[in-house]
Short mmCIF file of C-alpha atoms in Angstrom, two decimals:
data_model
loop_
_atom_site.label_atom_id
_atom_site.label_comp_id
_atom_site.label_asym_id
_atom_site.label_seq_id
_atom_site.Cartn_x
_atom_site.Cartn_y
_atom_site.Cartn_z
CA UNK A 522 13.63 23.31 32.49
CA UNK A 523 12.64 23.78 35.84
CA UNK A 524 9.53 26.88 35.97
CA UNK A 525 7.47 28.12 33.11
CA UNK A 526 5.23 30.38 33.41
CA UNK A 527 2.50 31.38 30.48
CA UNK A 528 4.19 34.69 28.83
CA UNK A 529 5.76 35.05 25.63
CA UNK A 530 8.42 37.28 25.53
CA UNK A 531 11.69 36.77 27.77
CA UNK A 532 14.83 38.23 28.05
CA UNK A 533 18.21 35.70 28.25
CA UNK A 534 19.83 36.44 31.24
CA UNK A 535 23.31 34.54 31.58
CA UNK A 536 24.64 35.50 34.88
CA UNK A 537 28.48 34.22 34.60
CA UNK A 538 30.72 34.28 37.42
CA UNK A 539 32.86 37.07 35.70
CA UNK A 540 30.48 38.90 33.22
CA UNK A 541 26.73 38.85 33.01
CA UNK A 542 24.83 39.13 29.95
CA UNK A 543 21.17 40.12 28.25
CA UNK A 544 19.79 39.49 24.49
CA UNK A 545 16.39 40.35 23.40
CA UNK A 546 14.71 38.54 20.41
CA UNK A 547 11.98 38.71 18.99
CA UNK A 548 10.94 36.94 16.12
CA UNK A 549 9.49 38.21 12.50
CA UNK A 550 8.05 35.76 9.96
CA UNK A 551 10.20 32.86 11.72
CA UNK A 552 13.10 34.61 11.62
CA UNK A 553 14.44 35.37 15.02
CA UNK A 554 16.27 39.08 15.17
CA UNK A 555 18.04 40.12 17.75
CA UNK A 556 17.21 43.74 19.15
CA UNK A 557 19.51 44.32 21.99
CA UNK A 558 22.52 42.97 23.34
CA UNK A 559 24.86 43.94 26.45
CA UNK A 560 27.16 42.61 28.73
CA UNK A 561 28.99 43.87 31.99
CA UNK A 562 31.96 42.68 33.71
CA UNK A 563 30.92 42.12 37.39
CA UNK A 564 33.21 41.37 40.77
CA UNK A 565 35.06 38.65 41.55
CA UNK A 566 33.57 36.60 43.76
CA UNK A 567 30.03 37.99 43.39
CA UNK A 568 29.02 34.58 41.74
CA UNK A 569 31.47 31.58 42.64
CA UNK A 570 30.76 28.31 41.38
CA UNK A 571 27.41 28.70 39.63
CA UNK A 572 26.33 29.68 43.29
CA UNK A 573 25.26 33.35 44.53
CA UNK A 574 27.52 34.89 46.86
CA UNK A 575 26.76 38.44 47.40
CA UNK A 576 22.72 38.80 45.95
CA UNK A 577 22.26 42.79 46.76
CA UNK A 578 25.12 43.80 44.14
CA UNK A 579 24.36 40.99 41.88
CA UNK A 580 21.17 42.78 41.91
CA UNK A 581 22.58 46.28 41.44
CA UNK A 582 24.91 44.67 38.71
CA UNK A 583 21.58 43.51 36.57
CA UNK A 584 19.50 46.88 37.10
CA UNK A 585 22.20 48.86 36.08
CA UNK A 586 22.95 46.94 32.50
CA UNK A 587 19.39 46.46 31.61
CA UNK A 588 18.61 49.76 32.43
CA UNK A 589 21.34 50.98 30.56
CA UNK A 590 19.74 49.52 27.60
CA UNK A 591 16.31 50.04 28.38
CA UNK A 592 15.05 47.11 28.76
CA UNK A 593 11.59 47.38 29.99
CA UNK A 594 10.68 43.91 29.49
CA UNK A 595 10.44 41.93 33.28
CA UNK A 596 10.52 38.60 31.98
CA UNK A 597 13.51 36.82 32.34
CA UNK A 598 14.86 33.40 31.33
CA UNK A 599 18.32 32.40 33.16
CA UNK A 600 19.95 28.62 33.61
CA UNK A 601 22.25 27.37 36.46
CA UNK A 602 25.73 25.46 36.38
CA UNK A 603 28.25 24.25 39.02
CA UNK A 604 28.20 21.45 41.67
CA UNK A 605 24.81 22.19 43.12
CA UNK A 606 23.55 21.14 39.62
CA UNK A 607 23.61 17.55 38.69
CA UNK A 608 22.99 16.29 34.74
CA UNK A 609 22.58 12.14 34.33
CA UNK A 610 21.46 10.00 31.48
CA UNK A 611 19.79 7.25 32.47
CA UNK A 612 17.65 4.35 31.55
CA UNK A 613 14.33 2.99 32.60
CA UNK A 614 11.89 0.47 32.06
CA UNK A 615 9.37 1.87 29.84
CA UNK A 616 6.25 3.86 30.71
CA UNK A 617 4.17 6.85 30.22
CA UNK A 618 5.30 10.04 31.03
CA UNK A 619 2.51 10.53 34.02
CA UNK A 620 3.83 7.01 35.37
CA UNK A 621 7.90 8.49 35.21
CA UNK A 622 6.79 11.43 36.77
CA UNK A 623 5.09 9.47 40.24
CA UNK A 624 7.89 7.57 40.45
CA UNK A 625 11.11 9.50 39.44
CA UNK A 626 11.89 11.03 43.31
CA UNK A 627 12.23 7.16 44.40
CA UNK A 628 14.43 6.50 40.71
CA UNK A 629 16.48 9.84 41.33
CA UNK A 630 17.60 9.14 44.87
CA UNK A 631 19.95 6.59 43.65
CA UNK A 632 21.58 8.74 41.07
CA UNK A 633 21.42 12.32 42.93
CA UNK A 634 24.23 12.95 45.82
CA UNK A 635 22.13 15.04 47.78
CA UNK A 636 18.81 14.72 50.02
CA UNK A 637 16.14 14.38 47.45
CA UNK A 638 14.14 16.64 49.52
CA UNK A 639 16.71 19.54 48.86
CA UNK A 640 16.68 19.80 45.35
CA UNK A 641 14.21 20.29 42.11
CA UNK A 642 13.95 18.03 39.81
CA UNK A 643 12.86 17.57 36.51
CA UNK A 644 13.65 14.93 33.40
CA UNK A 645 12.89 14.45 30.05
CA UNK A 646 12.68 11.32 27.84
CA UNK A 647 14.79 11.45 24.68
CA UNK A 648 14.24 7.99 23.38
CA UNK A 649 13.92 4.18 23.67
CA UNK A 650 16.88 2.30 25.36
CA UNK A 651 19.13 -0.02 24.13
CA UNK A 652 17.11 -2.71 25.47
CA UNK A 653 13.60 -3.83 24.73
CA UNK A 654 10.77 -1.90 26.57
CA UNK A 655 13.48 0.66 28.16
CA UNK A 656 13.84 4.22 27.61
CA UNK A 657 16.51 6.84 28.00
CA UNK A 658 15.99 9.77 30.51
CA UNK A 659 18.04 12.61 31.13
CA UNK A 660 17.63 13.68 34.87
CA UNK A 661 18.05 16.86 36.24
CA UNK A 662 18.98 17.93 39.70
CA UNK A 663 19.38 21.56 41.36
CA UNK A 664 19.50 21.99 44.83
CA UNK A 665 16.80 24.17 46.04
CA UNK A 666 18.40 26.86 48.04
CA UNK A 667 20.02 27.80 44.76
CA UNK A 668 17.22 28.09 42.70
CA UNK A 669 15.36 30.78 45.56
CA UNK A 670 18.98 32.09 45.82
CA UNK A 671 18.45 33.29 41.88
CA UNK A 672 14.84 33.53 41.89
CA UNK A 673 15.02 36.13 44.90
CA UNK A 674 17.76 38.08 43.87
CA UNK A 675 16.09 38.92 40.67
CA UNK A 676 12.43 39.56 42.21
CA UNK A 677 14.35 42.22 44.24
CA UNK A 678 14.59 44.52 41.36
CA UNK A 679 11.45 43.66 40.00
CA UNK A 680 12.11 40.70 37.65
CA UNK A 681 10.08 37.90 36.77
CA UNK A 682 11.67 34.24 36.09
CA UNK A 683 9.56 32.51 33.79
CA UNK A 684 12.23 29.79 32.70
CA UNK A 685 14.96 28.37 34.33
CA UNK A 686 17.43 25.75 32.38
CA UNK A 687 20.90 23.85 32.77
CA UNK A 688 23.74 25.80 30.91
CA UNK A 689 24.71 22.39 29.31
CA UNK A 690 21.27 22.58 27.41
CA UNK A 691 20.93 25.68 26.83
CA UNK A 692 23.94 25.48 24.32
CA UNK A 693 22.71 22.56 22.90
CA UNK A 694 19.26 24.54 21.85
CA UNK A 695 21.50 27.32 20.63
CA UNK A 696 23.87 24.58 18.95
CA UNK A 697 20.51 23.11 16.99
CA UNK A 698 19.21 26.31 16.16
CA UNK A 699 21.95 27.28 14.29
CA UNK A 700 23.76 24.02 12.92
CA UNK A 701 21.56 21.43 10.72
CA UNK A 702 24.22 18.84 10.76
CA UNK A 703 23.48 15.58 12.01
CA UNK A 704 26.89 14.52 12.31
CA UNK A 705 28.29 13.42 15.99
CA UNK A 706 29.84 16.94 17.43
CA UNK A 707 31.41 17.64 20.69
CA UNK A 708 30.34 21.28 22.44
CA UNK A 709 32.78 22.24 24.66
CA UNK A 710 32.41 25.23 27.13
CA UNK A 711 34.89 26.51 28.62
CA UNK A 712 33.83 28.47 31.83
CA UNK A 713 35.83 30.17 34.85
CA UNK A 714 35.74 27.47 37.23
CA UNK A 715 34.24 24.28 35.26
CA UNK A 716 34.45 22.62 31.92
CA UNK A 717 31.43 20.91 30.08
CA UNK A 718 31.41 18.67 27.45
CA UNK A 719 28.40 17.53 25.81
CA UNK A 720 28.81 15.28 22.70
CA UNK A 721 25.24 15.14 20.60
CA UNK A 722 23.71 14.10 17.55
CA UNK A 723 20.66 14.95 15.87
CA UNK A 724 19.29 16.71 18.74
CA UNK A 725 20.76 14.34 21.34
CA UNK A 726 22.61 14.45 23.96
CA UNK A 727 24.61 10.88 23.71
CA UNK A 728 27.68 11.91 26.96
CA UNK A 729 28.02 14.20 28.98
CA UNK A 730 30.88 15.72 31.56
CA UNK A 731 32.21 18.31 34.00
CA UNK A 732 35.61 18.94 34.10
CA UNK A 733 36.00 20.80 37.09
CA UNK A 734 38.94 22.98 35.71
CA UNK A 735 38.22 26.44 33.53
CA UNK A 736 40.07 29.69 32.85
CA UNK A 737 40.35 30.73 36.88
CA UNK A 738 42.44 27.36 36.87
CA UNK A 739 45.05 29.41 34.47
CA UNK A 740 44.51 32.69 36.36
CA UNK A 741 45.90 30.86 40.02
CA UNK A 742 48.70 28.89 38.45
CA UNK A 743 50.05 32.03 37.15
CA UNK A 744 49.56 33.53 40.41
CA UNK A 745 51.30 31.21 42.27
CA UNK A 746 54.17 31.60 39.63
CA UNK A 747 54.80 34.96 40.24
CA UNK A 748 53.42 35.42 43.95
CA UNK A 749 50.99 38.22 41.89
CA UNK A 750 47.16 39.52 42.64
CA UNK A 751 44.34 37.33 41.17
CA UNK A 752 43.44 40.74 39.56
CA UNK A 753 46.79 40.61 38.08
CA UNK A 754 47.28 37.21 36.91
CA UNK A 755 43.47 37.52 34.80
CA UNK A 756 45.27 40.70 33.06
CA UNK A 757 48.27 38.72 32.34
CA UNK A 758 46.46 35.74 31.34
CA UNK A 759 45.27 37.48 28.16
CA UNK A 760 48.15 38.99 27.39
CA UNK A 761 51.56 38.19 25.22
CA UNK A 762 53.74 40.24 27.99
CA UNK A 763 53.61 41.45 31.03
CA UNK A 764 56.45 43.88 33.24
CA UNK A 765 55.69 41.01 36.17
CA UNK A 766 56.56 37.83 34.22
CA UNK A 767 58.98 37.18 31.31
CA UNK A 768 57.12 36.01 27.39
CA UNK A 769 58.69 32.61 28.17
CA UNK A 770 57.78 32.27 31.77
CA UNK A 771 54.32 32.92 30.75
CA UNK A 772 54.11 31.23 27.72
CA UNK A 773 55.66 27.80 29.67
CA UNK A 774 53.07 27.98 32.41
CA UNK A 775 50.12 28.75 29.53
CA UNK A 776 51.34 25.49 28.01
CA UNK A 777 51.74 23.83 31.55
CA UNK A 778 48.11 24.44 32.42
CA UNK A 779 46.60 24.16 29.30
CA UNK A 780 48.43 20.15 28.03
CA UNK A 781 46.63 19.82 31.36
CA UNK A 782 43.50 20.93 30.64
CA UNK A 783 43.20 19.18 26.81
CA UNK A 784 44.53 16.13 27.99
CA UNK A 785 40.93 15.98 30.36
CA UNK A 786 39.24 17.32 27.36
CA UNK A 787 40.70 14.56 25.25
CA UNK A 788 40.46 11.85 28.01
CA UNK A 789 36.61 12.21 27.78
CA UNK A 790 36.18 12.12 23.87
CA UNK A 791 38.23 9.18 23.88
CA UNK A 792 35.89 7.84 26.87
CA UNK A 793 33.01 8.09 24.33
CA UNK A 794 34.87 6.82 21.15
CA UNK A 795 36.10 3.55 23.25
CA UNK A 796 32.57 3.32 24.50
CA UNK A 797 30.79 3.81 20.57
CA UNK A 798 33.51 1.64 18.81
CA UNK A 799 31.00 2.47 15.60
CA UNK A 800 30.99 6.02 15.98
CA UNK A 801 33.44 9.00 15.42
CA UNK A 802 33.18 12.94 16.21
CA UNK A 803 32.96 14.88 13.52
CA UNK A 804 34.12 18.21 14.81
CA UNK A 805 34.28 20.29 17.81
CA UNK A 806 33.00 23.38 18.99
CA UNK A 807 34.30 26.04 21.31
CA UNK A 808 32.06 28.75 23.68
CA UNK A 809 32.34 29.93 26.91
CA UNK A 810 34.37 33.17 28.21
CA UNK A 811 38.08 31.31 28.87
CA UNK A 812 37.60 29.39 25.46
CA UNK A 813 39.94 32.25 23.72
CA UNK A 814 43.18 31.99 25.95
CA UNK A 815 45.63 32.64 23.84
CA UNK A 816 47.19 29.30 22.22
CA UNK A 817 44.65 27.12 23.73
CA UNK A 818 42.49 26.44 20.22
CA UNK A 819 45.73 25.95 18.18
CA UNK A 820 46.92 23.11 20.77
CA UNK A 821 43.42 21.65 21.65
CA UNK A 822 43.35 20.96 17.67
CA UNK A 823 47.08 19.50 17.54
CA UNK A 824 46.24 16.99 20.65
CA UNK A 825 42.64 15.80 19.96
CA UNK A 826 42.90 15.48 16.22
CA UNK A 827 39.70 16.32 15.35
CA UNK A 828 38.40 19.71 13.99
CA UNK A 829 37.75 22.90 16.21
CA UNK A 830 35.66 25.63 15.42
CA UNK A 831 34.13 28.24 17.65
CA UNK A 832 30.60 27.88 18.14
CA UNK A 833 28.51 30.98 16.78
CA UNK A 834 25.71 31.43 18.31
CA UNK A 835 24.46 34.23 15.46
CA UNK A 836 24.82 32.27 12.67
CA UNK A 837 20.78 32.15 11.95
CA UNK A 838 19.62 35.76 13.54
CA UNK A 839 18.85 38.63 11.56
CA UNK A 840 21.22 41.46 13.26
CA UNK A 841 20.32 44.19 11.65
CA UNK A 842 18.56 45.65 14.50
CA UNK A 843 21.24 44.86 17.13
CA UNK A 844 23.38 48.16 16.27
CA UNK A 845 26.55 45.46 16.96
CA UNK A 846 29.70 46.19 14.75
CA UNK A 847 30.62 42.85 13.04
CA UNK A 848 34.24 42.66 14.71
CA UNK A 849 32.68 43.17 18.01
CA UNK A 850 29.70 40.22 17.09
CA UNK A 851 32.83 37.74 16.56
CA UNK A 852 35.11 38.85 19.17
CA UNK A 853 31.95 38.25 21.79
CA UNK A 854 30.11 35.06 19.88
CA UNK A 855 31.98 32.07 22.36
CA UNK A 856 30.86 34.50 25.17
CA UNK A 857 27.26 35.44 24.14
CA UNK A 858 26.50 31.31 23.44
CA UNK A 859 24.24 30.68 26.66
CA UNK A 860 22.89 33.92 26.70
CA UNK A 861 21.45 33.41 23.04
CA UNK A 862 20.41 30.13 23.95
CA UNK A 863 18.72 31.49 27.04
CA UNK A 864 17.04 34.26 24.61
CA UNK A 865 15.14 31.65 21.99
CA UNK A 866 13.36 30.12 25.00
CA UNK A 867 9.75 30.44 25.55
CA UNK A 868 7.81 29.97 28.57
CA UNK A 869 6.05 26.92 28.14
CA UNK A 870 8.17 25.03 25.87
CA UNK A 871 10.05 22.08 26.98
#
């Protein structure tokens, strides 16, 4: 969304707080195949928040998985998420596109909580307003020492970014690409420290929101049950039993967290519903690393009464080439959704 450069061929790049992750497409008679896949688990606390914390083995991280794949290609496409990265619909009086674009520092300073001279910005119009000679914008924010923070890190082992988007789209492109429905649908993406949701239609985005509670929520609650490592508490958090807790202990503080957790979820689909008396979701979709704690589909279903799939992200690519096992392609599909979508971009495109 933010940098495009002229160059066909990119490899996604979705660089997750817990585990990073490469696909390489390329397409044959418009059919997109995927030819390589990988992911690595990296260390806590490497990437915090959507935000860069220690670049030099972030670096190391990257070289080593691509080059364990051999991956020659230098061309990357990542996206950003967190707090430094702000996503608002709004609307404006109507005008040309060369008009928005002299004017939409002034428009954005209302609307972005940070100095408008330390962030990037960049918008795109996605339709006529409500009212007569208006039109809807979605405006994009990220704060500049970010971006370089990503840029630089990669340029030190001799990577190129040629795109950078906003994770919330990037699942939407992946979402389109594979779904033809035009039905109202709800992705939600469940992440280690954040939650988006991002309810669309026919290409749209019509709400979106950050729930500023993901799987590392989960992970400290049952560390501060058990006085336990963080290291710990992820282990236990995927498992049924665990030597440190009891299978009721953890299975009351899963629930605890997670009624906690769906009842946000559920707070902002009925936000939309109240708002869109005339419209209804038609089903929702899981991704994201923490959406497959145990229990947490079968009770987001019972609470929000509407129906939850997982998103999958292969649906539409030819896989023949990928060498991927098919039990291993599900198991990893919520995981691999932003990475896909980060792999179908081209630079250039909008």
């Amino acid at each position: 969304m933010f940098f495009r450069k002229k160059h066909n061929q990119l490899i996604g790049l979705d660089l997750g707080s817990h585990t990073i992750k490469f696909c390489e497409l390329i397409e044959k008679k418009r059919i997109w195949v995927l030819k390589k896949f990988g992911m690595k688990t990296i260390p806590r606390d490497v990437i915090q928040e959507g935000m860069v914390r220690e670049p030099e083995l972030l670096a190391k991280e990257i070289d080593f998985l691509l080059k364990r794949h051999h991956v020659t290609e230098k061309n990357v496409s990542i996206s950003v998420s967190g707090f430094s990265v702000i996503v608002k619909h709004i609307t404006m009086p109507l005008m040309t596109e060369a008009e928005l674009r002299s004017r939409i520092n002034y428009e954005a300073e209302q609307y972005i909580p940070f100095d408008i001279n330390d962030v990037n910005l960049d918008f795109q119009i996605v339709g006529n307003g409500d009212k007569p000679n208006t039109m809807n914008i979605v405006l994009v924010a990220a704060k500049k020492d970010l971006i370089l923070d990503f840029i630089s890190t990669l340029n030190s082992i001799g990577l190129n970014v040629a795109v950078i988007d906003v994770d919330c789209f990037t699942l939407q492109n992946i979402f389109t690409h594979n779904y033809a429905s035009e039905e109202i649908t709800a992705l939600i993406d469940i992440g280690a420290s954040k939650t988006n949701i991002n309810i669309i239609q026919d290409k749209q985005s019509l709400q979106l929101k950050d729930l500023s509670i993901g799987g590392d929520t989960l992970t400290q609650d049952i560390c501060n049950r058990i006085d336990c490592s963080f290291e710990d508490a992820e282990e236990i958090k995927h498992s049924e039993a665990s030597d440190l807790i009891s299978q009721e202990e953890l299975k009351d503080v899963k629930a605890t967290t997670a009624m906690y957790w769906i009842s946000e979820c559920k707070r902002s689909l009925d936000s939309f519903i109240s708002a869109n008396p005339e419209k209804s979701i038609s089903k929702v979709l899981l991704s994201g690393g923490s959406s497959n704690i145990k229990g947490f589909f079968q009770l987001l279903t019972e609470e929000i009464k509407i129906p939850v799939e997982y998103l999958n992200p292969f649906q539409m690519f030819d896989m023949s080439l990928s060498g991927l096992e098919p039990e291993f392609i599900e198991k990893i599909a919520p995981q691999a959704c932003v990475c896909m979508g980060l792999g179908i971009r081209r630079a250039g495109d909008k």
